[in-house]
Amino acid sequence: MTAPPDDCLARNEWICGAYLSSRREILWDAALQHVQLTVLAVLIGLALAVPLALAARRWRWAAGPVLGLTTVLYTIPSLAMFSLLLPLYGLSAALVVAGLVLYSLTLLVRNILAGLRAVPEETRQAARGMGYGPLRLLLAVELPLALPAAMAGLRIATVSAVSLVTVGAIVGYGGLGNLIYSGMNTYFKAQVLTASVLCVVIAVAADLLLLGAQRLLTPWTRRRA
């Protein structure tokens, strides 16, 4: 028997509206897990990267070890990284988040440090002359001026995390990656293509969202342009 002409699922086509309508909840749950893992990993990575960058800027001797360690972490293949973390976290979502956090540190630390180092020394001196203490100088002057470089790193780290989440499918926590891998194993064309396209949509949406946030937080860069 041949499949009905309007049954794209039976014909196993790449583009199939019936797949979208019949698997809407599955797609939504996978996309939601994908976003949650990405956001959690990037936020934790950012919380770790800021003090590391500040330490590297404050103590010059710390810059080499901090940058060197984060660079080495980024060179570890994702499957090897998850395998190394497996004894600590087991087969859990925490395993995927921990791996993504370690990967994000390279991009975040380097860009935050570059932004802090780019703050003109005369600007710091002027702020100190106005009575700014170290903490106020950091929060009111240095970090705002370092935002463009920091946001550039954050955007790259976020898009990278969106793509790396899919590797978490090997432990069952890969968001849309779960659908991609299961679809590849069964050669389910519509599932592979739909989940892949949704990954791209999430990455583009996250990048545009962060770009918009950057423009709102750094209005002086728009005026200069």
N, CA, C and O of each residue as an XYZ file, in Angstrom:
900
protein
N       0.839     -1.197      0.000
C       0.000      0.000      0.000
C       0.879      1.254      0.000
O       1.938      1.290      0.626
N       0.424      2.253     -0.698
C       1.144      3.526     -0.726
C       0.470      4.499      0.225
O      -0.729      4.405      0.487
N       1.267      5.444      0.742
C       0.718      6.427      1.672
C      -0.221      7.369      0.951
O      -0.011      7.674     -0.223
N      -1.260      7.837      1.637
C      -2.164      8.823      1.037
C      -1.378     10.045      0.592
O      -0.361     10.373      1.202
N      -1.824     10.724     -0.451
C      -1.065     11.872     -0.978
C      -0.920     13.009      0.013
O       0.004     13.814     -0.106
N      -1.826     13.094      1.005
C      -1.750     14.190      1.971
C      -1.105     13.761      3.286
O      -1.080     14.542      4.237
N      -0.587     12.547      3.359
C       0.011     12.040      4.598
C       1.535     12.155      4.516
O       2.217     11.210      4.120
N       2.065     13.338      4.899
C       3.509     13.575      4.818
C       4.272     12.786      5.874
O       5.456     12.499      5.698
N       3.600     12.431      6.977
C       4.260     11.621      7.994
C       4.523     10.211      7.476
O       5.607      9.658      7.664
N       3.523      9.646      6.825
C       3.697      8.296      6.285
C       4.762      8.275      5.192
O       5.480      7.288      5.032
N       4.856      9.371      4.444
C       5.864      9.431      3.379
C       7.233      9.856      3.922
O       8.219      9.880      3.185
N       7.285     10.189      5.206
C       8.534     10.580      5.868
C       9.220     11.727      5.127
O      10.381     11.622      4.731
N       8.476     12.828      4.947
C       9.029     13.997      4.269
C       9.763     14.895      5.259
O       9.487     14.880      6.459
N      10.698     15.672      4.737
C      11.453     16.590      5.582
C      10.573     17.692      6.157
O      10.666     18.006      7.344
N       9.728     18.273      5.330
C       8.829     19.348      5.757
C       7.427     18.778      5.863
O       6.844     18.344      4.869
N       6.890     18.782      7.078
C       5.599     18.129      7.306
C       4.797     18.900      8.349
O       5.157     18.924      9.526
N       3.721     19.523      7.914
C       2.860     20.254      8.832
C       2.182     19.351      9.840
O       1.922     19.766     10.970
N       1.893     18.115      9.444
C       1.251     17.174     10.360
C       2.143     16.871     11.556
O       1.650     16.627     12.657
N       3.445     16.887     11.342
C       4.362     16.653     12.467
C       4.256     17.791     13.479
O       4.216     17.548     14.686
N       4.211     19.021     12.995
C       4.108     20.173     13.893
C       2.827     20.128     14.711
O       2.846     20.400     15.912
N       1.719     19.788     14.071
C       0.432     19.785     14.771
C       0.301     18.614     15.732
O      -0.307     18.757     16.793
N       0.852     17.476     15.389
C       0.683     16.285     16.231
C       1.728     16.194     17.341
O       1.509     15.498     18.332
N       2.854     16.880     17.194
C       3.918     16.824     18.211
C       4.149     18.182     18.855
O       5.254     18.471     19.314
N       3.120     19.015     18.894
C       3.302     20.370     19.404
C       3.808     20.365     20.847
O       4.737     21.106     21.171
N       3.226     19.560     21.700
C       3.621     19.537     23.105
C       5.039     19.001     23.279
O       5.800     19.506     24.105
N       5.390     17.987     22.508
C       6.743     17.431     22.588
C       7.770     18.480     22.182
O       8.803     18.631     22.834
N       7.485     19.205     21.099
C       8.392     20.254     20.639
C       8.508     21.373     21.664
O       9.598     21.886     21.916
N       7.378     21.746     22.252
C       7.382     22.821     23.247
C       8.211     22.433     24.459
O       9.026     23.228     24.928
N       8.016     21.220     24.976
C       8.763     20.762     26.150
C      10.266     20.701     25.851
O      11.081     21.087     26.688
N      10.629     20.219     24.667
C      12.042     20.126     24.302
C      12.657     21.516     24.159
O      13.775     21.755     24.616
N      11.925     22.430     23.522
C      12.435     23.795     23.352
C      12.572     24.494     24.697
O      13.532     25.231     24.922
N      11.614     24.266     25.591
C      11.664     24.884     26.923
C      12.865     24.369     27.704
O      13.563     25.154     28.346
N      13.119     23.066     27.662
C      14.292     22.516     28.334
C      15.575     23.078     27.727
O      16.536     23.359     28.444
N      15.586     23.239     26.422
C      16.757     23.789     25.724
C      17.050     25.201     26.222
O      18.199     25.527     26.519
N      16.031     26.031     26.313
C      16.207     27.410     26.764
C      16.618     27.445     28.233
O      17.499     28.216     28.613
N      15.987     26.615     29.057
C      16.311     26.601     30.487
C      17.765     26.215     30.729
O      18.449     26.858     31.525
N      18.243     25.182     30.056
C      19.634     24.758     30.224
C      20.594     25.846     29.766
O      21.614     26.097     30.407
N      20.256     26.495     28.642
C      21.114     27.552     28.115
C      21.195     28.736     29.070
O      22.286     29.200     29.402
N      20.046     29.220     29.508
C      19.997     30.393     30.384
C      20.709     30.122     31.703
O      21.486     30.951     32.177
N      20.443     28.963     32.293
C      21.069     28.627     33.575
C      22.584     28.552     33.443
O      23.311     29.071     34.291
N      23.058     27.911     32.388
C      24.504     27.780     32.189
C      25.167     29.134     31.972
O      26.232     29.397     32.531
N      24.553     29.990     31.171
C      25.150     31.300     30.870
C      25.147     32.190     32.119
O      26.115     32.908     32.369
N      24.080     32.145     32.891
C      24.018     32.968     34.110
C      25.073     32.535     35.121
O      25.749     33.375     35.716
N      25.216     31.224     35.315
C      26.245     30.738     36.238
C      27.634     31.084     35.704
O      28.512     31.501     36.459
N      27.825     30.905     34.391
C      29.103     31.255     33.787
C      29.430     32.723     33.972
O      30.577     33.074     34.248
N      28.437     33.579     33.823
C      28.643     35.019     33.999
C      28.986     35.343     35.449
O      29.854     36.175     35.714
N      28.304     34.685     36.388
C      28.575     34.913     37.809
C      29.998     34.505     38.183
O      30.589     35.099     39.084
N      30.551     33.509     37.510
C      31.929     33.087     37.767
C      32.939     33.930     36.987
O      34.038     34.198     37.473
N      32.562     34.344     35.782
C      33.500     35.054     34.914
C      33.813     36.453     35.422
O      34.949     36.911     35.297
N      32.832     37.140     35.991
C      33.063     38.517     36.446
C      34.146     38.573     37.530
O      35.099     39.338     37.383
N      34.036     37.792     38.614
C      35.124     37.859     39.606
C      36.463     37.366     39.076
O      37.507     37.876     39.481
N      36.453     36.387     38.180
C      37.704     35.925     37.594
C      38.361     37.031     36.769
O      39.573     37.231     36.840
N      37.555     37.744     35.990
C      38.096     38.846     35.191
C      38.590     39.978     36.078
O      39.617     40.594     35.795
N      37.856     40.250     37.151
C      38.284     41.302     38.079
C      39.597     40.931     38.752
O      40.474     41.776     38.933
N      39.727     39.653     39.123
C      40.975     39.212     39.743
C      42.137     39.308     38.762
O      43.237     39.716     39.133
N      41.888     38.929     37.502
C      42.942     39.001     36.483
C      43.336     40.438     36.196
O      44.494     40.715     35.883
N      42.375     41.361     36.299
C      42.698     42.771     36.082
C      43.408     43.369     37.299
O      44.309     44.197     37.159
N      42.991     42.940     38.496
C      43.557     43.501     39.730
C      44.979     43.025     39.966
O      45.854     43.817     40.315
N      45.215     41.713     39.772
C      46.549     41.148     39.986
C      47.072     40.632     38.657
O      46.560     39.646     38.126
N      48.076     41.283     38.122
C      48.581     40.920     36.794
C      49.083     39.481     36.729
O      48.967     38.823     35.695
N      49.642     38.996     37.837
C      50.161     37.629     37.847
C      49.046     36.601     37.683
O      49.302     35.473     37.261
N      47.791     36.987     38.017
C      46.667     36.053     37.921
C      46.109     35.965     36.505
O      45.407     35.008     36.179
N      46.409     36.947     35.662
C      45.825     36.972     34.315
C      46.240     35.756     33.499
O      45.400     35.133     32.849
N      47.524     35.409     33.523
C      48.010     34.274     32.746
C      47.349     32.962     33.137
O      46.825     32.265     32.268
N      47.357     32.595     34.444
C      46.703     31.350     34.846
C      45.211     31.317     34.561
O      44.685     30.289     34.134
N      44.520     32.436     34.795
C      43.069     32.467     34.566
C      42.754     32.280     33.089
O      41.912     31.456     32.731
N      43.423     33.039     32.234
C      43.173     32.930     30.796
C      43.637     31.586     30.256
O      42.987     31.000     29.391
N      44.762     31.100     30.768
C      45.271     29.815     30.308
C      44.347     28.671     30.668
O      44.081     27.800     29.840
N      43.851     28.664     31.912
C      42.967     27.580     32.359
C      41.655     27.580     31.584
O      41.191     26.527     31.145
N      41.054     28.757     31.413
C      39.781     28.807     30.697
C      39.956     28.432     29.223
O      39.054     27.856     28.613
N      41.105     28.756     28.661
C      41.369     28.375     27.271
C      41.515     26.863     27.133
O      41.002     26.268     26.184
N      42.212     26.248     28.076
C      42.379     24.797     28.053
C      41.020     24.101     28.167
O      40.767     23.111     27.481
N      40.163     24.612     29.022
C      38.832     24.021     29.186
C      38.051     24.048     27.875
O      37.311     23.115     27.562
N      38.225     25.126     27.114
C      37.471     25.268     25.865
C      37.959     24.302     24.797
O      37.223     23.992     23.860
N      39.196     23.824     24.928
C      39.736     22.919     23.910
C      39.320     21.468     24.133
O      39.525     20.627     23.258
N      38.737     21.166     25.294
C      38.320     19.791     25.578
C      37.072     19.462     24.761
O      36.097     20.209     24.836
N      37.059     18.389     23.993
C      35.860     18.010     23.234
C      34.671     17.806     24.168
O      34.835     17.381     25.312
N      33.488     18.109     23.677
C      32.295     18.082     24.522
C      32.021     16.706     25.117
O      31.666     16.599     26.291
N      32.182     15.653     24.317
C      31.949     14.304     24.841
C      32.945     13.961     25.944
O      32.583     13.338     26.943
N      34.197     14.367     25.762
C      35.203     14.125     26.793
C      34.901     14.948     28.042
O      35.082     14.467     29.161
N      34.448     16.174     27.860
C      34.108     17.025     28.998
C      33.004     16.399     29.836
O      33.113     16.326     31.060
N      31.940     15.948     29.175
C      30.840     15.327     29.905
C      31.285     14.045     30.592
O      30.820     13.733     31.688
N      32.173     13.310     29.959
C      32.671     12.075     30.557
C      33.486     12.372     31.822
O      33.388     11.645     32.811
N      34.292     13.446     31.787
C      35.089     13.821     32.946
C      34.213     14.292     34.109
O      34.555     14.088     35.274
N      33.090     14.918     33.785
C      32.193     15.437     34.819
C      31.201     14.394     35.322
O      30.540     14.597     36.340
N      31.101     13.282     34.607
C      30.114     12.250     34.939
C      30.241     11.733     36.372
O      29.216     11.575     37.035
N      31.457     11.457     36.891
C      31.544     10.986     38.282
C      31.014     11.985     39.307
O      30.563     11.592     40.383
N      31.068     13.270     38.977
C      30.609     14.302     39.915
C      29.109     14.513     39.876
O      28.482     14.691     40.920
N      28.521     14.495     38.683
C      27.118     14.880     38.528
C      26.200     13.734     38.106
O      24.979     13.860     38.198
N      26.768     12.623     37.647
C      25.925     11.529     37.187
C      25.169     11.901     35.924
O      25.449     12.928     35.306
N      24.220     11.074     35.543
C      23.414     11.343     34.348
C      22.284     12.294     34.718
O      21.164     11.869     35.001
N      22.589     13.569     34.711
C      21.616     14.578     35.153
C      21.757     15.846     34.327
O      22.713     16.023     33.572
N      20.765     16.727     34.498
C      20.827     18.022     33.825
C      22.001     18.845     34.344
O      22.572     19.654     33.613
N      22.362     18.632     35.620
C      23.495     19.366     36.197
C      24.783     19.070     35.448
O      25.653     19.934     35.343
N      24.911     17.862     34.927
C      26.089     17.501     34.148
C      26.205     18.379     32.905
O      27.284     18.878     32.586
N      25.094     18.561     32.213
C      25.084     19.383     31.001
C      25.361     20.841     31.348
O      26.152     21.500     30.673
N      24.719     21.347     32.391
C      24.909     22.742     32.789
C      26.358     22.992     33.184
O      26.935     24.010     32.803
N      26.953     22.075     33.944
C      28.344     22.253     34.373
C      29.282     22.315     33.175
O      30.189     23.145     33.136
N      29.066     21.444     32.205
C      29.904     21.474     31.012
C      29.768     22.771     30.246
O      30.762     23.332     29.786
N      28.557     23.246     30.107
C      28.323     24.497     29.382
C      28.930     25.684     30.122
O      29.450     26.609     29.498
N      28.864     25.656     31.446
C      29.460     26.737     32.237
C      30.967     26.809     31.985
O      31.515     27.891     31.772
N      31.628     25.662     32.009
C      33.079     25.647     31.796
C      33.442     26.143     30.401
O      34.433     26.854     30.231
N      32.643     25.771     29.401
C      32.912     26.251     28.047
C      32.704     27.761     27.932
O      33.439     28.433     27.208
N      31.713     28.295     28.638
C      31.401     29.718     28.513
C      32.460     30.615     29.149
O      32.575     31.788     28.795
N      33.231     30.068     30.086
C      34.187     30.903     30.813
C      35.233     31.526     29.897
O      35.627     32.673     30.104
N      35.684     30.792     28.895
C      36.709     31.326     28.006
C      36.235     32.611     27.338
O      36.938     33.622     27.357
N      35.055     32.572     26.753
C      34.532     33.724     26.026
C      34.186     34.872     26.973
O      34.451     36.035     26.670
N      33.601     34.545     28.105
C      33.150     35.593     29.021
C      34.324     36.268     29.717
O      34.385     37.496     29.769
N      35.260     35.482     30.254
C      36.385     36.070     30.986
C      37.224     36.948     30.071
O      37.590     38.063     30.445
N      37.532     36.460     28.883
C      38.373     37.220     27.962
C      37.729     38.557     27.582
O      38.399     39.589     27.567
N      36.452     38.534     27.280
C      35.792     39.764     26.842
C      35.567     40.738     27.983
O      35.708     41.946     27.795
N      35.225     40.246     29.147
C      35.055     41.143     30.293
C      36.396     41.777     30.657
O      36.474     42.976     30.922
N      37.443     40.964     30.667
C      38.777     41.499     30.976
C      39.217     42.519     29.930
O      39.795     43.551     30.271
N      38.945     42.235     28.667
C      39.304     43.183     27.608
C      38.553     44.495     27.781
O      39.117     45.570     27.577
N      37.285     44.410     28.157
C      36.510     45.624     28.382
C      37.033     46.436     29.553
O      37.102     47.662     29.473
N      37.401     45.771     30.636
C      37.925     46.472     31.807
C      39.270     47.129     31.497
O      39.544     48.247     31.934
N      40.099     46.421     30.741
C      41.408     46.979     30.397
C      41.301     48.142     29.431
O      42.214     48.962     29.346
N      40.191     48.224     28.699
C      40.021     49.293     27.722
C      39.520     50.594     28.344
O      39.480     51.624     27.671
N      39.139     50.556     29.621
C      38.692     51.796     30.279
C      39.881     52.739     30.413
O      40.894     52.352     30.996
N      39.795     53.960     29.895
C      40.928     54.889     29.944
C      41.352     55.187     31.381
O      40.512     55.387     32.258
N      42.646     55.212     31.603
C      43.150     55.479     32.941
C      42.775     56.883     33.408
O      42.559     57.109     34.598
N      42.700     57.831     32.459
C      42.320     59.190     32.868
C      40.882     59.245     33.374
O      40.545     60.083     34.210
N      40.031     58.343     32.861
C      38.655     58.273     33.347
C      38.623     57.783     34.789
O      37.872     58.302     35.615
N      39.447     56.779     35.083
C      39.544     56.292     36.463
C      40.063     57.395     37.393
O      39.540     57.604     38.487
N      41.100     58.090     36.931
C      41.674     59.150     37.763
C      40.667     60.263     38.021
O      40.593     60.800     39.126
N      39.898     60.602     37.003
C      38.884     61.647     37.181
C      37.825     61.215     38.184
O      37.380     62.018     39.003
N      37.420     59.949     38.124
C      36.420     59.454     39.061
C      36.972     59.446     40.487
O      36.267     59.802     41.431
N      38.231     59.041     40.638
C      38.837     59.070     41.975
C      38.927     60.499     42.493
O      38.728     60.746     43.682
N      39.227     61.445     41.596
C      39.289     62.842     42.003
C      37.944     63.378     42.456
O      37.883     64.340     43.222
N      36.863     62.763     41.987
C      35.512     63.169     42.396
C      35.058     62.434     43.647
O      33.911     62.569     44.074
N      35.961     61.657     44.230
C      35.629     60.995     45.489
C      35.096     59.583     45.359
O      34.576     59.033     46.330
N      35.212     58.978     44.174
C      34.730     57.611     43.983
C      35.679     56.627     44.680
O      36.891     56.654     44.468
N      35.099     55.765     45.509
C      35.863     54.692     46.105
C      35.996     53.529     45.133
O      35.416     53.570     44.048
N      36.753     52.484     45.500
C      36.973     51.354     44.585
C      35.677     50.690     44.117
O      35.523     50.399     42.931
N      34.744     50.451     45.047
C      33.513     49.768     44.663
C      32.643     50.646     43.773
O      32.106     50.181     42.768
N      32.506     51.906     44.140
C      31.696     52.812     43.321
C      32.334     53.032     41.967
O      31.632     53.137     40.961
N      33.648     53.103     41.924
C      34.370     53.254     40.658
C      34.094     52.060     39.747
O      33.867     52.218     38.547
N      34.117     50.877     40.329
C      33.870     49.669     39.544
C      32.439     49.629     39.004
O      32.216     49.367     37.822
N      31.476     49.894     39.891
C      30.071     49.746     39.504
C      29.565     50.892     38.624
O      28.755     50.676     37.723
N      30.039     52.089     38.884
C      29.504     53.257     38.185
C      30.317     53.676     36.968
O      29.807     54.382     36.098
N      31.583     53.246     36.896
C      32.433     53.709     35.805
C      32.980     52.549     34.976
O      32.745     52.473     33.770
N      33.702     51.657     35.625
C      34.427     50.624     34.884
C      33.509     49.604     34.219
O      33.636     49.346     33.022
N      32.589     49.022     34.982
C      31.708     48.015     34.393
C      30.817     48.575     33.286
O      30.660     47.921     32.254
N      30.220     49.773     33.462
C      29.441     50.320     32.348
C      30.264     50.532     31.084
O      29.790     50.248     29.984
N      31.499     51.029     31.228
C      32.341     51.248     30.053
C      32.826     49.932     29.446
O      33.161     49.877     28.263
N      32.863     48.887     30.248
C      33.295     47.575     29.751
C      32.135     46.787     29.135
O      32.344     45.710     28.577
N      30.923     47.319     29.235
C      29.738     46.580     28.771
C      29.777     46.169     27.297
O      29.432     45.027     26.994
N      30.179     47.038     26.365
C      30.176     46.604     24.957
C      30.995     45.351     24.710
O      30.531     44.435     24.031
N      32.205     45.294     25.250
C      33.037     44.107     25.068
C      32.457     42.917     25.813
O      32.461     41.797     25.303
N      31.955     43.162     27.025
C      31.373     42.074     27.817
C      30.138     41.497     27.135
O      29.950     40.281     27.112
N      29.300     42.363     26.583
C      28.082     41.895     25.919
C      28.415     41.120     24.649
O      27.713     40.174     24.291
N      29.480     41.521     23.973
C      29.899     40.769     22.785
C      30.273     39.344     23.165
O      29.907     38.395     22.471
N      31.003     39.193     24.272
C      31.339     37.862     24.744
C      30.124     37.085     25.201
O      30.025     35.878     24.978
N      29.195     37.784     25.845
C      27.970     37.135     26.313
C      27.132     36.626     25.153
O      26.551     35.544     25.229
N      27.070     37.394     24.093
C      26.302     36.962     22.918
C      26.902     35.701     22.301
O      26.182     34.758     21.974
N      28.223     35.693     22.145
C      28.884     34.523     21.554
C      28.727     33.310     22.466
O      28.457     32.204     21.996
N      28.898     33.521     23.779
C      28.775     32.413     24.724
C      27.360     31.841     24.731
O      27.180     30.630     24.863
N      26.370     32.697     24.591
C      24.982     32.234     24.601
C      24.664     31.423     23.351
O      24.060     30.354     23.439
N      25.067     31.925     22.198
C      24.823     31.193     20.949
C      25.573     29.859     20.964
O      25.047     28.846     20.505
N      26.802     29.858     21.491
C      27.554     28.612     21.594
C      26.860     27.624     22.522
O      26.823     26.426     22.244
N      26.311     28.128     23.624
C      25.611     27.262     24.570
C      24.375     26.637     23.937
O      24.074     25.468     24.178
N      23.657     27.416     23.124
C      22.467     26.882     22.446
C      22.853     25.675     21.589
O      22.140     24.672     21.569
N      23.964     25.772     20.891
C      24.380     24.660     20.040
C      24.909     23.488     20.857
O      24.666     22.333     20.505
N      25.630     23.767     21.943
C      26.228     22.697     22.738
C      25.212     21.948     23.588
O      25.457     20.807     23.979
N      24.074     22.571     23.879
C      23.042     21.876     24.652
C      22.635     20.579     23.959
O      22.327     19.586     24.619
N      22.635     20.592     22.630
C      22.191     19.407     21.885
C      23.042     18.180     22.224
O      22.551     17.053     22.171
N      24.320     18.398     22.573
C      25.186     17.267     22.912
C      24.712     16.589     24.189
O      25.011     15.417     24.421
N      23.970     17.326     25.020
C      23.442     16.745     26.248
C      22.461     15.611     26.007
O      22.047     14.933     26.948
N      22.087     15.402     24.749
C      21.188     14.293     24.425
C      21.811     12.944     24.781
O      21.094     11.963     24.982
N      23.127     12.890     24.859
C      23.781     11.617     25.198
C      23.449     11.182     26.624
O      23.573     10.003     26.954
N      23.024     12.134     27.481
C      22.617     11.775     28.844
C      21.132     12.028     29.056
O      20.642     11.956     30.183
N      20.412     12.326     27.976
C      18.972     12.505     28.072
C      18.526     13.908     28.413
O      17.337     14.137     28.633
N      19.458     14.864     28.464
C      19.111     16.253     28.787
C      19.702     17.174     27.721
O      20.603     17.968     27.992
N      19.180     17.052     26.525
C      19.698     17.844     25.426
C      18.676     18.748     24.789
O      18.920     19.300     23.716
N      17.515     18.914     25.440
C      16.494     19.767     24.856
C      16.095     19.270     23.484
O      15.708     18.114     23.318
N      16.192     20.142     22.511
C      15.872     19.773     21.130
C      16.866     18.751     20.585
O      16.567     18.050     19.618
N      18.034     18.664     21.195
C      19.009     17.662     20.786
C      18.483     16.250     20.973
O      18.848     15.348     20.219
N      17.622     16.045     21.980
C      17.021     14.725     22.172
C      16.227     14.315     20.936
O      16.293     13.169     20.490
N      15.471     15.276     20.390
C      14.660     14.981     19.209
C      15.546     14.786     17.980
O      15.266     13.934     17.137
N      16.608     15.571     17.882
C      17.509     15.432     16.731
C      18.163     14.051     16.724
O      18.188     13.370     15.699
N      18.690     13.650     17.877
C      19.383     12.365     17.935
C      18.430     11.189     17.750
O      18.755     10.241     17.035
N      17.264     11.237     18.380
C      16.314     10.135     18.196
C      15.804     10.104     16.764
O      15.577      9.032     16.203
N      15.622     11.292     16.168
C      15.183     11.347     14.780
C      16.228     10.812     13.823
O      15.889     10.172     12.827
N      17.501     11.069     14.114
C      18.569     10.538     13.264
C      18.664      9.020     13.376
O      18.934      8.334     12.390
N      18.440      8.498     14.587
C      18.515      7.047     14.779
C      17.406      6.310     14.031
O      17.595      5.186     13.567
N      16.243      6.963     13.922
C      15.108      6.334     13.234
C      14.894      6.891     11.830
O      13.960      6.496     11.133
N      15.762      7.806     11.424
C      15.644      8.487     10.127
C      14.275      9.144      9.963
O      13.634      9.041      8.917
N      13.846      9.824     11.034
C      12.577     10.551     11.040
C      12.881     11.967     10.550
O      13.266     12.835     11.333
N      12.704     12.187      9.252
C      13.170     13.419      8.619
C      12.532     14.673      9.212
O      13.235     15.632      9.531
N      11.217     14.672      9.362
C      10.523     15.868      9.847
C      10.988     16.244     11.247
O      11.120     17.427     11.560
N      11.236     15.253     12.088
C      11.676     15.536     13.453
C      13.072     16.136     13.465
O      13.327     17.095     14.193
N      13.981     15.580     12.667
C      15.348     16.097     12.616
C      15.362     17.541     12.120
O      16.006     18.401     12.721
N      14.662     17.801     11.040
C      14.673     19.141     10.447
C      13.984     20.153     11.356
O      14.496     21.255     11.555
N      12.838     19.794     11.904
C      12.088     20.729     12.749
C      12.881     21.093     13.996
O      12.978     22.270     14.346
N      13.451     20.098     14.672
C      14.228     20.368     15.885
C      15.478     21.185     15.558
O      15.859     22.063     16.333
N      16.112     20.913     14.435
C      17.301     21.666     14.035
C      16.956     23.121     13.747
O      17.676     24.029     14.163
N      15.862     23.341     13.038
C      15.438     24.708     12.730
C      15.088     25.463     14.007
O      15.395     26.649     14.126
N      14.454     24.798     14.957
C      14.114     25.453     16.217
C      15.375     25.846     16.990
O      15.398     26.887     17.647
N      16.417     25.023     16.917
C      17.694     25.388     17.553
C      18.245     26.684     16.955
O      18.716     27.565     17.674
N      18.176     26.779     15.637
C      18.652     27.991     14.965
C      17.804     29.191     15.368
O      18.336     30.275     15.607
N      16.503     29.007     15.444
C      15.596     30.094     15.834
C      15.918     30.579     17.244
O      15.961     31.783     17.497
N      16.144     29.637     18.163
C      16.475     30.015     19.541
C      17.790     30.789     19.584
O      17.901     31.789     20.292
N      18.784     30.329     18.830
C      20.083     31.004     18.814
C      19.964     32.423     18.267
O      20.511     33.362     18.844
N      19.251     32.577     17.158
C      19.084     33.902     16.556
C      18.287     34.816     17.475
O      18.637     35.984     17.646
N      17.213     34.290     18.071
C      16.390     35.090     18.976
C      17.191     35.537     20.192
O      17.071     36.684     20.624
N      18.009     34.641     20.750
C      18.827     34.997     21.910
C      19.845     36.075     21.547
O      20.073     37.003     22.323
N      20.451     35.955     20.384
C      21.443     36.943     19.955
C      20.801     38.307     19.747
O      21.361     39.327     20.148
N      19.632     38.328     19.122
C      18.935     39.598     18.898
C      18.470     40.213     20.209
O      18.514     41.432     20.376
N      18.025     39.379     21.135
C      17.589     39.874     22.442
C      18.752     40.510     23.193
O      18.605     41.582     23.780
N      19.890     39.861     23.176
C      21.057     40.410     23.860
C      21.587     41.656     23.150
O      22.074     42.583     23.797
N      21.492     41.676     21.835
C      21.901     42.865     21.092
C      21.014     44.048     21.453
O      21.499     45.165     21.627
N      19.711     43.799     21.565
C      18.801     44.862     21.977
C      19.097     45.341     23.383
O      19.055     46.541     23.654
N      19.400     44.399     24.293
C      19.752     44.785     25.657
C      21.036     45.604     25.684
O      21.153     46.561     26.450
N      21.991     45.230     24.851
C      23.247     45.972     24.776
C      23.009     47.407     24.308
O      23.596     48.345     24.847
N      22.163     47.571     23.322
C      21.889     48.921     22.813
C      21.169     49.772     23.861
O      21.385     50.981     23.935
N      20.320     49.145     24.664
C      19.622     49.881     25.714
C      20.564     50.264     26.853
O      20.439     51.340     27.438
N      21.506     49.374     27.162
C      22.413     49.609     28.280
C      23.586     50.504     27.916
O      24.228     51.066     28.804
N      23.875     50.647     26.646
C      25.010     51.465     26.203
C      24.557     52.486     25.163
O      24.967     52.409     24.004
N      23.710     53.449     25.566
C      23.213     54.425     24.581
C      24.305     55.319     24.007
O      24.157     55.854     22.909
N      25.405     55.482     24.749
C      26.477     56.344     24.249
C      27.159     55.772     23.002
O      27.697     56.522     22.187
N      27.135     54.450     22.857
C      27.735     53.856     21.670
C      26.917     54.170     20.423
O      27.471     54.300     19.331
N      25.597     54.292     20.584
C      24.740     54.633     19.432
C      24.977     56.084     19.020
O      25.023     56.393     17.829
N      25.127     56.966     19.994
C      25.369     58.364     19.660
C      26.708     58.545     18.970
O      26.846     59.355     18.053
N      27.724     57.758     19.435
C      29.054     57.861     18.842
C      29.017     57.366     17.382
O      29.672     57.928     16.503
N      28.226     56.292     17.150
C      28.123     55.760     15.796
C      27.417     56.743     14.885
O      27.237     56.466     13.699
